[in-house]
Tab-separated table of C-alpha atoms and ligand atoms in Angstrom:
chain	number	residue	atom	x	y	z
A	1	MET	CA	0.035	0.027	0.126
A	2	GLU	CA	1.071	3.362	-0.604
A	3	ALA	CA	-0.048	6.948	-0.110
A	4	ILE	CA	0.192	10.616	-1.286
A	5	ILE	CA	-1.575	13.555	0.066
A	6	LEU	CA	-2.866	16.591	-1.682
A	7	LEU	CA	-3.177	19.063	0.723
A	8	GLY	CA	-4.478	22.570	-0.017
A	9	PRO	CA	-7.478	24.896	0.629
A	10	PRO	CA	-10.708	24.594	-1.157
A	11	GLY	CA	-10.115	25.418	-4.821
A	12	SER	CA	-6.423	24.875	-4.884
A	13	GLY	CA	-7.044	21.870	-7.692
A	14	LYS	CA	-6.785	19.061	-5.629
A	15	GLY	CA	-9.680	17.245	-7.398
A	16	THR	CA	-8.836	18.025	-10.729
A	17	VAL	CA	-4.785	17.477	-10.168
A	18	ALA	CA	-5.793	13.832	-8.816
A	19	GLU	CA	-8.151	13.016	-11.798
A	20	ASP	CA	-5.774	14.002	-14.457
A	21	LEU	CA	-2.702	12.290	-12.705
A	22	LYS	CA	-4.212	9.158	-11.423
A	23	ASP	CA	-4.078	6.572	-14.542
A	24	ALA	CA	-0.676	7.903	-15.655
A	25	LEU	CA	0.513	7.531	-11.852
A	26	HIS	CA	-1.728	4.333	-11.058
A	27	PHE	CA	-3.136	5.691	-8.194
A	28	GLU	CA	-6.635	5.394	-6.977
A	29	HIS	CA	-8.073	9.097	-6.397
A	30	ILE	CA	-9.928	8.883	-2.984
A	31	SER	CA	-11.842	12.552	-1.888
A	32	THR	CA	-13.448	12.109	1.362
A	33	GLY	CA	-15.598	14.839	0.018
A	34	ASP	CA	-17.112	12.697	-2.871
A	35	MET	CA	-17.596	9.767	-0.619
A	36	LEU	CA	-19.504	11.712	1.713
A	37	ARG	CA	-21.477	13.492	-1.125
A	38	ASN	CA	-22.001	10.066	-2.605
A	39	ALA	CA	-23.243	8.915	0.835
A	40	ILE	CA	-26.051	11.779	0.978
A	41	ARG	CA	-27.153	11.013	-2.337
A	42	LEU	CA	-27.725	7.442	-1.389
A	43	GLU	CA	-29.247	8.311	1.725
A	44	LYS	CA	-26.688	6.383	3.975
A	45	PRO	CA	-26.496	6.626	7.573
A	46	VAL	CA	-23.092	8.348	7.268
A	47	GLY	CA	-24.392	11.201	4.878
A	48	LEU	CA	-27.019	11.937	7.206
A	49	GLU	CA	-24.437	12.583	9.955
A	50	ALA	CA	-22.376	14.224	7.647
A	51	LYS	CA	-24.765	16.362	5.584
A	52	SER	CA	-25.536	19.311	8.381
A	53	TYR	CA	-21.370	19.819	8.800
A	54	MET	CA	-21.131	19.995	4.826
A	55	GLU	CA	-23.746	22.553	4.275
A	56	LYS	CA	-22.295	25.141	6.947
A	57	GLY	CA	-18.829	24.522	5.536
A	58	GLU	CA	-17.614	23.072	8.774
A	59	LEU	CA	-15.602	19.714	9.061
A	60	VAL	CA	-17.355	16.403	9.704
A	61	PRO	CA	-16.603	15.180	12.854
A	62	ASP	CA	-13.058	12.739	12.860
A	63	GLU	CA	-14.964	9.788	14.296
A	64	VAL	CA	-17.027	9.490	11.118
A	65	ILE	CA	-14.042	10.298	8.686
A	66	VAL	CA	-11.782	7.857	10.463
A	67	LYS	CA	-14.287	5.180	10.206
A	68	LEU	CA	-14.814	5.779	6.553
A	69	VAL	CA	-11.130	5.694	5.641
A	70	GLU	CA	-10.482	2.657	7.839
A	71	ASP	CA	-13.276	0.924	6.150
A	72	LEU	CA	-11.850	1.590	2.807
A	73	LEU	CA	-8.119	0.782	3.401
A	74	GLN	CA	-9.194	-2.489	5.185
A	75	SER	CA	-11.703	-3.503	2.360
A	76	GLY	CA	-9.081	-2.349	-0.441
A	77	ASP	CA	-6.417	-4.624	-2.121
A	78	PRO	CA	-2.868	-4.377	0.012
A	79	SER	CA	-1.281	-3.291	-3.239
A	80	THR	CA	-3.222	-0.328	-3.983
A	81	ARG	CA	-1.529	3.292	-4.036
A	82	TYR	CA	-3.679	5.817	-2.705
A	83	MET	CA	-3.482	9.681	-3.840
A	84	PHE	CA	-5.569	11.131	-1.173
A	85	ASP	CA	-7.769	14.537	-2.019
A	86	GLY	CA	-9.308	16.568	1.067
A	87	PHE	CA	-8.049	14.046	3.551
A	88	PRO	CA	-6.684	14.414	6.219
A	89	ARG	CA	-8.059	17.605	7.475
A	90	THR	CA	-6.914	17.441	10.886
A	91	VAL	CA	-3.755	16.280	13.008
A	92	ARG	CA	-5.875	13.528	14.355
A	93	GLN	CA	-6.810	12.068	10.875
A	94	ALA	CA	-3.380	12.261	9.913
A	95	GLU	CA	-2.156	10.287	12.622
A	96	MET	CA	-4.972	7.806	12.266
A	97	LEU	CA	-3.672	7.284	8.271
A	98	ASP	CA	-0.081	6.872	9.538
A	99	GLN	CA	-1.179	4.344	12.163
A	100	ALA	CA	-3.360	2.498	9.415
A	101	LEU	CA	-0.308	2.248	7.188
A	102	LEU	CA	1.724	0.634	9.521
A	103	PRO	CA	0.559	-3.224	9.176
A	104	PHE	CA	1.653	-2.468	5.407
A	105	GLY	CA	5.213	-1.319	6.463
A	106	SER	CA	4.093	1.848	4.480
A	107	ASN	CA	3.881	5.467	5.168
A	108	VAL	CA	2.585	8.847	3.662
A	109	ARG	CA	5.235	9.212	0.696
A	110	TYR	CA	4.686	12.969	-0.159
A	111	ALA	CA	2.084	15.352	1.139
A	112	PHE	CA	1.847	17.801	-1.983
A	113	LEU	CA	0.816	21.417	-0.426
A	114	LEU	CA	-1.063	23.340	-3.399
A	115	GLU	CA	-0.582	27.049	-2.823
A	116	VAL	CA	-3.131	29.505	-4.545
A	117	ASP	CA	-4.055	32.899	-3.831
A	118	ARG	CA	-7.202	33.628	-2.092
A	119	ALA	CA	-8.793	35.633	-4.980
A	120	ILE	CA	-8.198	32.891	-7.393
A	121	LEU	CA	-9.456	30.317	-5.026
A	122	VAL	CA	-12.702	32.525	-4.613
A	123	ARG	CA	-13.108	32.797	-8.505
A	124	ARG	CA	-12.513	29.066	-9.006
A	125	ILE	CA	-14.741	27.867	-6.346
A	126	CYS	CA	-17.935	30.210	-6.991
A	127	GLY	CA	-17.452	29.503	-10.712
A	128	ARG	CA	-17.175	25.530	-10.132
A	129	ARG	CA	-20.039	23.275	-11.598
A	130	VAL	CA	-19.928	19.457	-10.878
A	131	CYS	CA	-22.289	16.584	-12.139
A	132	ARG	CA	-24.223	15.209	-9.275
A	133	ASN	CA	-24.053	11.889	-11.077
A	134	CYS	CA	-20.735	10.987	-11.608
A	135	GLY	CA	-18.632	14.044	-9.811
A	136	ALA	CA	-17.013	15.636	-12.977
A	137	VAL	CA	-15.943	18.897	-12.651
A	138	TYR	CA	-16.513	22.034	-14.536
A	139	ASN	CA	-16.018	25.685	-14.529
A	140	VAL	CA	-18.235	28.466	-15.682
A	141	HIS	CA	-14.971	30.621	-16.505
A	142	ASN	CA	-13.049	27.963	-18.668
A	143	ARG	CA	-14.031	24.391	-18.577
A	144	MET	CA	-18.039	23.953	-19.691
A	145	PRO	CA	-19.791	20.827	-20.783
A	146	LYS	CA	-20.402	20.867	-24.646
A	147	VAL	CA	-23.838	20.936	-24.397
A	148	GLU	CA	-25.157	23.021	-21.467
A	149	GLY	CA	-26.388	21.348	-18.327
A	150	VAL	CA	-25.301	17.519	-19.658
A	151	CYS	CA	-22.345	15.941	-18.296
A	152	ASP	CA	-19.528	15.131	-21.116
A	153	GLN	CA	-18.450	12.348	-19.201
A	154	CYS	CA	-21.484	10.364	-18.276
A	155	GLY	CA	-24.341	12.008	-20.310
A	156	GLU	CA	-26.474	12.949	-17.710
A	157	LYS	CA	-28.350	16.178	-17.371
A	158	ALA	CA	-27.021	16.664	-13.772
A	159	ILE	CA	-24.622	19.738	-13.541
A	160	TYR	CA	-25.363	21.730	-10.560
A	161	GLN	CA	-23.585	24.128	-8.136
A	162	ARG	CA	-22.556	22.676	-4.747
A	163	PRO	CA	-24.645	24.413	-1.988
A	164	ASP	CA	-21.276	24.498	-0.188
A	165	ASP	CA	-19.660	26.687	-2.986
A	166	SER	CA	-21.599	29.725	-2.580
A	167	GLU	CA	-19.242	32.689	-1.645
A	168	GLU	CA	-20.615	32.906	2.268
A	169	THR	CA	-20.138	29.210	2.688
A	170	LEU	CA	-16.713	29.302	0.943
A	171	ASN	CA	-15.578	31.897	3.480
A	172	ASN	CA	-16.393	29.922	6.139
A	173	ARG	CA	-14.705	26.862	4.800
A	174	LEU	CA	-11.704	29.076	4.079
A	175	GLU	CA	-11.666	29.783	7.749
A	176	VAL	CA	-11.992	26.176	8.608
A	177	TYR	CA	-8.831	25.279	6.673
A	178	ASN	CA	-6.827	28.074	8.095
A	179	ALA	CA	-7.966	27.226	11.778
A	180	GLN	CA	-7.980	23.204	11.561
A	181	THR	CA	-6.225	21.979	8.426
A	182	ALA	CA	-3.400	24.502	7.946
A	183	SER	CA	-1.594	22.571	11.179
A	184	LEU	CA	-0.869	19.839	8.727
A	185	ILE	CA	1.607	21.834	7.025
A	186	ASP	CA	3.755	21.510	9.952
A	187	TYR	CA	3.408	17.911	10.712
A	188	TYR	CA	4.381	17.073	7.259
A	189	GLN	CA	7.230	19.772	7.250
A	190	GLU	CA	8.536	18.093	10.375
A	191	LYS	CA	8.353	14.545	9.004
A	192	GLY	CA	10.260	15.712	5.926
A	193	THR	CA	7.637	14.679	3.469
A	194	LEU	CA	5.881	18.080	2.557
A	195	VAL	CA	6.280	19.697	-1.012
A	196	ARG	CA	5.028	23.020	-1.639
A	197	ILE	CA	3.794	23.803	-4.792
A	198	ASP	CA	2.699	27.315	-6.273
A	199	ALA	CA	-0.454	25.879	-7.600
A	200	GLU	CA	-1.860	28.774	-10.158
A	201	ASP	CA	-0.816	26.927	-13.092
A	202	ARG	CA	-2.601	23.308	-13.543
A	203	GLU	CA	-0.080	22.114	-15.669
A	204	ALA	CA	3.220	23.242	-13.944
A	205	THR	CA	1.462	21.952	-10.607
A	206	GLU	CA	0.919	18.346	-12.502
A	207	GLN	CA	4.382	18.310	-13.770
A	208	THR	CA	6.080	19.071	-10.638
A	209	ILE	CA	4.021	15.780	-9.198
A	210	LEU	CA	4.960	13.818	-11.877
A	211	ASP	CA	8.609	14.904	-11.609
A	212	HIS	CA	8.716	13.283	-7.646
A	213	LEU	CA	6.458	10.443	-8.631
A	214	SER	CA	7.692	9.159	-11.736
A	215	PRO	CA	10.677	6.457	-11.784
A	216	ALA	CA	13.971	8.432	-12.680
B	301	AMP	P1	-14.296	18.486	-0.256
B	301	AMP	O1	-15.148	18.063	-1.394
B	301	AMP	O2	-13.134	18.311	-0.065
B	301	AMP	O3	-14.361	20.053	-0.544
B	301	AMP	O4	-15.196	18.530	1.048
B	301	AMP	C1	-16.357	18.827	1.184
B	301	AMP	C2	-16.910	18.972	2.806
B	301	AMP	O5	-17.125	17.583	2.915
B	301	AMP	C3	-16.065	19.683	3.431
B	301	AMP	O6	-16.230	21.145	3.880
B	301	AMP	C4	-16.483	19.032	4.988
B	301	AMP	O7	-17.686	19.318	5.379
B	301	AMP	C5	-16.644	17.435	4.613
B	301	AMP	N1	-15.336	16.827	4.372
B	301	AMP	C6	-14.592	16.159	3.139
B	301	AMP	N2	-13.674	15.763	3.741
B	301	AMP	C7	-13.484	15.731	5.032
B	301	AMP	C8	-12.604	15.374	6.036
B	301	AMP	N3	-11.409	14.855	5.503
B	301	AMP	N4	-12.653	15.720	7.407
B	301	AMP	C9	-13.732	16.142	7.704
B	301	AMP	N5	-14.662	16.984	6.911
B	301	AMP	C10	-14.223	16.622	5.533
């Protein structure tokens, strides 16, 4: 088992980068946000538990997330390589991940920190549109589906704006990131696995990650 982490505020491009790179690097893209949104859609208990936190832009309690990820790791193939996006978000989650990787003789290989100016984050997030069915991501500024409202990837007419992508909820999510998630920067810095990336340009960001992960 192998794990790398994409760290950074909402809108820093974690999901896009993970989707773009997962096949070339043979990683499974794990977004805890997507897992929770699916659980809500399917009316699973964990979704019901998470929903009110997500609507407010607050973090879902650690116990819920830890259980979700532990179940995933335990049911997965031990040779899987995971690219985590939006997890961990607290030191407690990071510690749990380290513990869960121990039996596999593994640890977090890199934590890539995607850094982007706040004004760009706001523009990206408020312009983001998502397919409710398959999770494909679009943006009103530069990446819209070929047919309005219809997902290029799955063909469903299911493009919507995530309720937590509104400007007011986003402000809270950015505060929550600074208050609760930014401490992970020190956590991974101390472990020597942090890689800071100026993530304004997607292609340059992806190239930096490829340079670190591709065999020489
Ligand atoms: P995301 O799709 O990563 O932006 O996550 C959307 C929302 O899901 C967040 O604002 C949180 O409410 C919740 N969430 C996703 N991942 C986590 C996590 N690792 N810890 C706590 N809450 C999470």
